[in-house]
Short mmCIF file of C-alpha atoms in Angstrom, two decimals:
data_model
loop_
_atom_site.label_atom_id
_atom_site.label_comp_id
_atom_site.label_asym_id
_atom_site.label_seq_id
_atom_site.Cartn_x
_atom_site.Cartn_y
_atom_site.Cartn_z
CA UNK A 487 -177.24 -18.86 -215.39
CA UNK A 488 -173.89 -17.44 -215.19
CA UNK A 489 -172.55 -16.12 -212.27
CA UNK A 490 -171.11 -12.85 -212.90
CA UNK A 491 -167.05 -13.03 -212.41
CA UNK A 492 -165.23 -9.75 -210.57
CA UNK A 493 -162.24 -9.17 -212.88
CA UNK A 494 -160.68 -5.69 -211.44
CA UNK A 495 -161.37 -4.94 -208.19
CA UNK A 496 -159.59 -1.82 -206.67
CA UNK A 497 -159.63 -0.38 -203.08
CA UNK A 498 -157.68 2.69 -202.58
CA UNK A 499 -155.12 3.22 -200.14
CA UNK A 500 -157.15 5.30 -197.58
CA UNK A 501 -160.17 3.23 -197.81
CA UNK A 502 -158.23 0.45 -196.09
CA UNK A 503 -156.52 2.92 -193.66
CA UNK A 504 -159.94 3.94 -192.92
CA UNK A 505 -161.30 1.21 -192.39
CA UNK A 506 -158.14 -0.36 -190.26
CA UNK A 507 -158.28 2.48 -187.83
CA UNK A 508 -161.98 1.54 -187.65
CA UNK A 509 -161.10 -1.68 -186.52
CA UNK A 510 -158.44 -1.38 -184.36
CA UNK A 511 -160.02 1.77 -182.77
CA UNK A 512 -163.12 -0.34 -182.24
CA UNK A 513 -161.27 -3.64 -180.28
CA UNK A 514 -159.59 -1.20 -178.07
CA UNK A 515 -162.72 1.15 -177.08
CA UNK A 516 -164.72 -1.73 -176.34
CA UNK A 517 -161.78 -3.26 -174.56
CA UNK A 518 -161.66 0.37 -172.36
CA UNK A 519 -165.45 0.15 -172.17
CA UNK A 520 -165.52 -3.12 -171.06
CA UNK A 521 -162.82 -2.69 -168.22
CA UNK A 522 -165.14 0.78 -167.13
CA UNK A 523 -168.35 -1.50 -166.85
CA UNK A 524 -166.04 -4.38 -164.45
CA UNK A 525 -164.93 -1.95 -162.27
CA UNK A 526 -167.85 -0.78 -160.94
CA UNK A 527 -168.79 -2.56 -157.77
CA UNK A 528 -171.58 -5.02 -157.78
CA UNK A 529 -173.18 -3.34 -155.08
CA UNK A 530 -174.38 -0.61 -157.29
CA UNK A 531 -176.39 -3.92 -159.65
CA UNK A 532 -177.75 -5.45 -156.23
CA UNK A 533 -179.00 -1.89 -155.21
CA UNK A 534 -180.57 -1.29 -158.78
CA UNK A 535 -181.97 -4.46 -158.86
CA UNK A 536 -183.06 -4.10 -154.72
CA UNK A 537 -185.25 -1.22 -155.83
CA UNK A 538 -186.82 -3.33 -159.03
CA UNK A 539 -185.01 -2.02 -162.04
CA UNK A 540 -184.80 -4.20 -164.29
CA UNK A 541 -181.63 -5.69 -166.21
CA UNK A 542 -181.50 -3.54 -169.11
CA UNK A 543 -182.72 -0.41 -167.10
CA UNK A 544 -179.98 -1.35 -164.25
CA UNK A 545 -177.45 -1.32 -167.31
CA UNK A 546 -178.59 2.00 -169.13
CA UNK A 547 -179.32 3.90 -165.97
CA UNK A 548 -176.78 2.95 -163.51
CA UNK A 549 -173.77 1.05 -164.71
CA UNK A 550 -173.00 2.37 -167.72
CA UNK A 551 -173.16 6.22 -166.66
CA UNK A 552 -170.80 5.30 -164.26
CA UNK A 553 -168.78 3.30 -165.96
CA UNK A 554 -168.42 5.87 -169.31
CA UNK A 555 -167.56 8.53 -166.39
CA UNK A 556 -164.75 6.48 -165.15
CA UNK A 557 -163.47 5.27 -168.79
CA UNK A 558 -163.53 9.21 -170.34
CA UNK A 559 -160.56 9.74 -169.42
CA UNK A 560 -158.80 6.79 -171.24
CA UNK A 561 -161.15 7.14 -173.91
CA UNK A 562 -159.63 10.39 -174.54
CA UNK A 563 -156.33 9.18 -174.72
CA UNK A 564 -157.06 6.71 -177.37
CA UNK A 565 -158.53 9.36 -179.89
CA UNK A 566 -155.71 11.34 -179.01
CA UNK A 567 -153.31 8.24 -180.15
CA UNK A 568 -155.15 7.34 -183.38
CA UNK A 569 -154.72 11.13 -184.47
CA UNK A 570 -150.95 10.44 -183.99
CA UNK A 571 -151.34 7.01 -186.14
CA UNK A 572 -152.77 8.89 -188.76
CA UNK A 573 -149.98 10.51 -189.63
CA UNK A 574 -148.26 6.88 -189.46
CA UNK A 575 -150.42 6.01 -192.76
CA UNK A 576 -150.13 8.89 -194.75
CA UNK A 577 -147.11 7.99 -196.68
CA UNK A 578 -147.82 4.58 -197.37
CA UNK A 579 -151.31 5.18 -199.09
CA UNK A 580 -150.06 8.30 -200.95
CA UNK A 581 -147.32 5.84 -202.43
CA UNK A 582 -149.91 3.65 -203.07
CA UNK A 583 -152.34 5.92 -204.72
CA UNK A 584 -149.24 7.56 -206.90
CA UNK A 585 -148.76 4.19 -208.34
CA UNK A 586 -152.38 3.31 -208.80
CA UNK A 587 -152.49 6.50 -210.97
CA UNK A 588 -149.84 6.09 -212.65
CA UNK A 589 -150.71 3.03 -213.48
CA UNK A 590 -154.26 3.86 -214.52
CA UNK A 591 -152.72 6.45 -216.65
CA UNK A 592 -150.94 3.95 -218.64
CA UNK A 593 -153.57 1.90 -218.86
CA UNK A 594 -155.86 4.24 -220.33
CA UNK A 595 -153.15 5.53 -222.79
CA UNK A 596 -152.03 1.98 -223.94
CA UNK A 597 -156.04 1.23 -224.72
CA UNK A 598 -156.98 4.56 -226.73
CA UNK A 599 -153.20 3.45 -228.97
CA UNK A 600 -155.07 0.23 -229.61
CA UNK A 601 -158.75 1.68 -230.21
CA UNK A 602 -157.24 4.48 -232.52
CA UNK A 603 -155.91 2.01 -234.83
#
């Protein structure tokens, strides 16, 4: 059997913006996250865990409320900034997508000259 061969693949230009702002967006969230979850003193575990909460519960009930109260602020700030780095990306994938057009548009005119022969 004959494994099927990929022999034009094409991503457009804001597919991969997309999906780099994904990225990027999600390595510094979970950084911010992260640092929120840190900062809260271990007292507040101990107590949790003093009154029999368990791990998880201690987690979703007490440290991470906290912690997403304290990190909202930064948070913030990096949805503001990846609104401005939007605007960084706009020209490069509309040049892209001009030439991928373009060139699709020759394409398909230089193969209905050779099927209308």
């Amino acid at each position: 059997m004959a494994w099927p061969t990929l022999t034009h693949v094409t991503v457009s230009g804001v597919v991969t913006l997309i999906c780099a702002l994904i990225v990027y967006q999600a390595a510094y969230l979970s950084e911010v996250i992260r640092s929120g979850i840190e900062a809260i003193p271990r007292g507040q575990f101990e107590a949790a865990r003093a009154l029999g909460l368990g791990y998880m519960t201690t987690l979703r009930q007490v440290i991470v409320p906290q912690a997403l109260y304290n990190v909202l602020p930064s948070m913030l700030s990096e949805f503001i900034s990846t609104i401005k780095e939007t605007s960084l990306g706009t020209p490069t994938f509309t040049a892209i997508e001009r030439r991928m057009s373009a060139k699709r548009l020759e394409q398909s005119h230089l193969h209905r000259a050779v099927t209308d022969r």
